[in-house]
Amino acid sequence: MQEMNAQAMSNRFGPAEPGWRLTHLGRRMGHALRRFDERVLALMASNVEVPLALSNLAARDQVGAAHIHITRHLAVNGSRLTDLAHSAGMSKQAMGDLVDQCEAWGLVTREPDPHDRRARRVVFTESGLQWLEAFRRAVLQAEEEFRQAVGTDVATVVALGLEAYATE
C-alpha cells in the first residue's frame, strides 16, 4: 500500500529527488558560503585576541551565520538598523533581534544618530571592533585556505565570476 502511494505521489508530483536540485549553482554557492562562514567562525573561536566571552560563544556554536551578517554589513562608523537589515537582506525585525543579542554580548551598542534625532545608529563597541579585526584576519586565512584547496587560478576565476554576477 505504501509503495503504491509513493508511486502515485511520484507520478503526480514528478520524480522523488531530481538530480538538478542537488547540483544547481545556487545550492552549491549556499553550501560553499556555509562552509566558508563555519571556517571563519572556527578561526575566530580559536583566536586569542578575540575577547574571551565572544570566543567562548563562537566555540560553543552560539554565534552563527546570522551574526556574521552584522559583522559583514555594519559600517565601521555605524549604520541605521534599516540600512543594516537591507544590506544583509534581512527584515528589520530579524535584524533588530540580532542586534539585541549582539548588544547583550557587548559587540554593538545603539547611539543617537547625529544627523536625525529620531533615529538611532548601531555601532561597534571596543570589543566589537576587536571582533571585527579578528573577523578580517579569519576571512583572509579562510580565503588563503580556499586558494590552496582549489588552486590560485580557479580561486581567481571564482572571485571574478562572483563579483561580476553580484554586481549585475
Short mmCIF file of C-alpha atoms in Angstrom, two decimals:
data_model
loop_
_atom_site.label_atom_id
_atom_site.label_comp_id
_atom_site.label_asym_id
_atom_site.label_seq_id
_atom_site.Cartn_x
_atom_site.Cartn_y
_atom_site.Cartn_z
CA MET A 1 0.00 0.00 0.00
CA GLN A 2 2.76 2.46 0.95
CA GLU A 3 4.63 1.53 -2.21
CA MET A 4 1.56 2.33 -4.29
CA ASN A 5 1.12 5.69 -2.52
CA ALA A 6 4.77 6.59 -3.10
CA GLN A 7 4.43 5.60 -6.75
CA ALA A 8 1.24 7.66 -7.12
CA MET A 9 2.89 10.69 -5.50
CA SER A 10 5.97 10.27 -7.67
CA ASN A 11 3.82 10.30 -10.81
CA ARG A 12 1.68 13.17 -9.57
CA PHE A 13 4.49 15.46 -8.35
CA GLY A 14 7.36 14.32 -10.56
CA PRO A 15 10.49 12.42 -9.57
CA ALA A 16 11.12 11.98 -5.87
CA GLU A 17 14.60 13.61 -5.96
CA PRO A 18 15.57 15.16 -9.27
CA GLY A 19 19.34 15.45 -9.54
CA TRP A 20 19.34 19.11 -10.55
CA ARG A 21 18.02 20.07 -7.11
CA LEU A 22 21.21 18.75 -5.54
CA THR A 23 23.67 20.15 -8.05
CA HIS A 24 22.44 23.56 -9.20
CA LEU A 25 24.65 26.60 -8.79
CA GLY A 26 22.57 28.28 -6.07
CA ARG A 27 22.71 25.20 -3.86
CA ARG A 28 26.46 24.88 -4.36
CA MET A 29 27.01 28.55 -3.59
CA GLY A 30 24.90 28.16 -0.44
CA HIS A 31 26.95 25.17 0.71
CA ALA A 32 30.19 26.99 -0.08
CA LEU A 33 29.08 30.06 1.87
CA ARG A 34 28.08 27.98 4.89
CA ARG A 35 31.41 26.12 4.78
CA PHE A 36 33.33 29.38 4.48
CA ASP A 37 31.42 31.05 7.35
CA GLU A 38 31.85 27.96 9.56
CA ARG A 39 35.60 28.06 8.94
CA VAL A 40 35.75 31.78 9.72
CA LEU A 41 33.87 31.23 12.98
CA ALA A 42 36.16 28.33 13.92
CA LEU A 43 39.21 30.52 13.33
CA MET A 44 37.68 33.30 15.41
CA ALA A 45 36.84 30.89 18.23
CA SER A 46 40.49 29.89 18.46
CA ASN A 47 41.84 33.45 18.17
CA VAL A 48 43.39 34.56 21.48
CA GLU A 49 42.89 38.23 20.57
CA VAL A 50 39.09 37.88 20.46
CA PRO A 51 37.55 38.87 23.79
CA LEU A 52 37.19 35.65 25.81
CA ALA A 53 33.42 35.82 26.22
CA LEU A 54 32.96 36.22 22.45
CA SER A 55 35.48 33.50 21.70
CA ASN A 56 33.60 31.15 24.04
CA LEU A 57 30.30 31.96 22.32
CA ALA A 58 31.83 31.16 18.93
CA ALA A 59 33.43 27.97 20.24
CA ARG A 60 30.06 26.77 21.61
CA ASP A 61 28.30 27.50 18.30
CA GLN A 62 26.27 30.31 19.87
CA VAL A 63 27.44 32.66 17.13
CA GLY A 64 26.19 31.65 13.73
CA ALA A 65 25.93 32.79 10.15
CA ALA A 66 23.18 35.26 11.05
CA HIS A 67 25.53 37.04 13.45
CA ILE A 68 28.13 37.17 10.71
CA HIS A 69 25.64 39.38 8.81
CA ILE A 70 26.16 42.10 11.39
CA THR A 71 29.93 41.70 11.27
CA ARG A 72 29.91 41.65 7.48
CA HIS A 73 27.47 44.54 6.90
CA LEU A 74 27.72 47.01 9.80
CA ALA A 75 29.68 50.08 8.71
CA VAL A 76 32.68 50.84 10.91
CA ASN A 77 31.20 54.25 11.78
CA GLY A 78 27.77 52.71 12.40
CA SER A 79 24.57 52.09 10.47
CA ARG A 80 20.88 52.63 10.95
CA LEU A 81 19.02 49.41 11.64
CA THR A 82 17.00 49.68 8.42
CA ASP A 83 20.15 50.16 6.33
CA LEU A 84 21.87 47.27 8.10
CA ALA A 85 18.89 44.99 7.52
CA HIS A 86 18.67 45.97 3.86
CA SER A 87 22.40 45.42 3.31
CA ALA A 88 22.19 41.96 4.91
CA GLY A 89 19.00 41.04 3.02
CA MET A 90 17.01 40.58 6.24
CA SER A 91 13.83 42.04 7.66
CA LYS A 92 14.18 44.96 10.05
CA GLN A 93 12.60 42.84 12.81
CA ALA A 94 15.03 39.93 12.31
CA MET A 95 18.00 42.30 12.25
CA GLY A 96 16.67 44.03 15.37
CA ASP A 97 16.64 40.69 17.17
CA LEU A 98 20.25 40.02 16.11
CA VAL A 99 21.32 43.50 17.17
CA ASP A 100 19.65 42.96 20.57
CA GLN A 101 21.62 39.73 21.01
CA CYS A 102 24.89 41.29 19.85
CA GLU A 103 24.27 44.25 22.14
CA ALA A 104 23.81 41.86 25.09
CA TRP A 105 27.13 40.24 24.16
CA GLY A 106 28.89 43.61 24.06
CA LEU A 107 29.60 43.60 20.30
CA VAL A 108 27.46 46.61 19.41
CA THR A 109 25.56 49.42 21.01
CA ARG A 110 22.84 51.80 19.87
CA GLU A 111 23.57 55.51 19.83
CA PRO A 112 21.63 58.57 18.72
CA ASP A 113 22.09 59.40 15.04
CA PRO A 114 23.88 62.77 14.82
CA HIS A 115 22.01 63.58 11.59
CA ASP A 116 18.48 62.63 12.70
CA ARG A 117 17.29 62.99 16.28
CA ARG A 118 14.55 60.40 15.75
CA ALA A 119 16.92 57.71 14.51
CA ARG A 120 19.50 55.56 16.25
CA ARG A 121 22.66 54.04 14.85
CA VAL A 122 24.10 50.64 15.60
CA VAL A 123 27.84 50.94 16.23
CA PHE A 124 30.60 48.55 17.18
CA THR A 125 31.82 48.68 20.78
CA GLU A 126 35.54 48.40 21.52
CA SER A 127 35.07 44.62 21.88
CA GLY A 128 33.09 44.66 18.65
CA LEU A 129 35.99 46.34 16.85
CA GLN A 130 38.31 43.62 18.18
CA TRP A 131 35.79 41.05 16.90
CA LEU A 132 35.74 42.82 13.52
CA GLU A 133 39.55 42.71 13.30
CA ALA A 134 39.53 39.01 14.18
CA PHE A 135 36.86 38.52 11.50
CA ARG A 136 39.08 40.29 8.94
CA ARG A 137 42.03 38.05 9.76
CA ALA A 138 39.90 34.91 9.76
CA VAL A 139 38.43 35.82 6.35
CA LEU A 140 41.92 36.34 4.94
CA GLN A 141 43.02 32.94 6.28
CA ALA A 142 39.89 31.19 5.01
CA GLU A 143 40.41 32.78 1.58
CA GLU A 144 44.02 31.55 1.56
CA GLU A 145 42.86 28.06 2.51
CA PHE A 146 40.34 28.21 -0.35
CA ARG A 147 43.13 29.20 -2.78
CA GLN A 148 45.24 26.29 -1.55
CA ALA A 149 42.34 23.86 -1.87
CA VAL A 150 41.28 24.77 -5.43
CA GLY A 151 44.40 26.42 -6.82
CA THR A 152 45.16 30.07 -7.43
CA ASP A 153 43.77 30.13 -10.99
CA VAL A 154 40.42 28.61 -10.00
CA ALA A 155 40.17 30.85 -6.91
CA THR A 156 40.77 33.92 -9.09
CA VAL A 157 38.15 32.86 -11.63
CA VAL A 158 35.63 32.13 -8.85
CA ALA A 159 36.25 35.54 -7.24
CA LEU A 160 35.95 37.38 -10.56
CA GLY A 161 32.86 35.40 -11.54
CA LEU A 162 31.10 36.04 -8.23
CA GLU A 163 32.00 39.73 -8.39
CA ALA A 164 30.61 40.04 -11.92
CA TYR A 165 27.47 38.10 -11.03
CA ALA A 166 26.81 40.05 -7.83
CA THR A 167 27.16 43.45 -9.49
CA GLU A 168 24.82 42.86 -12.45
#
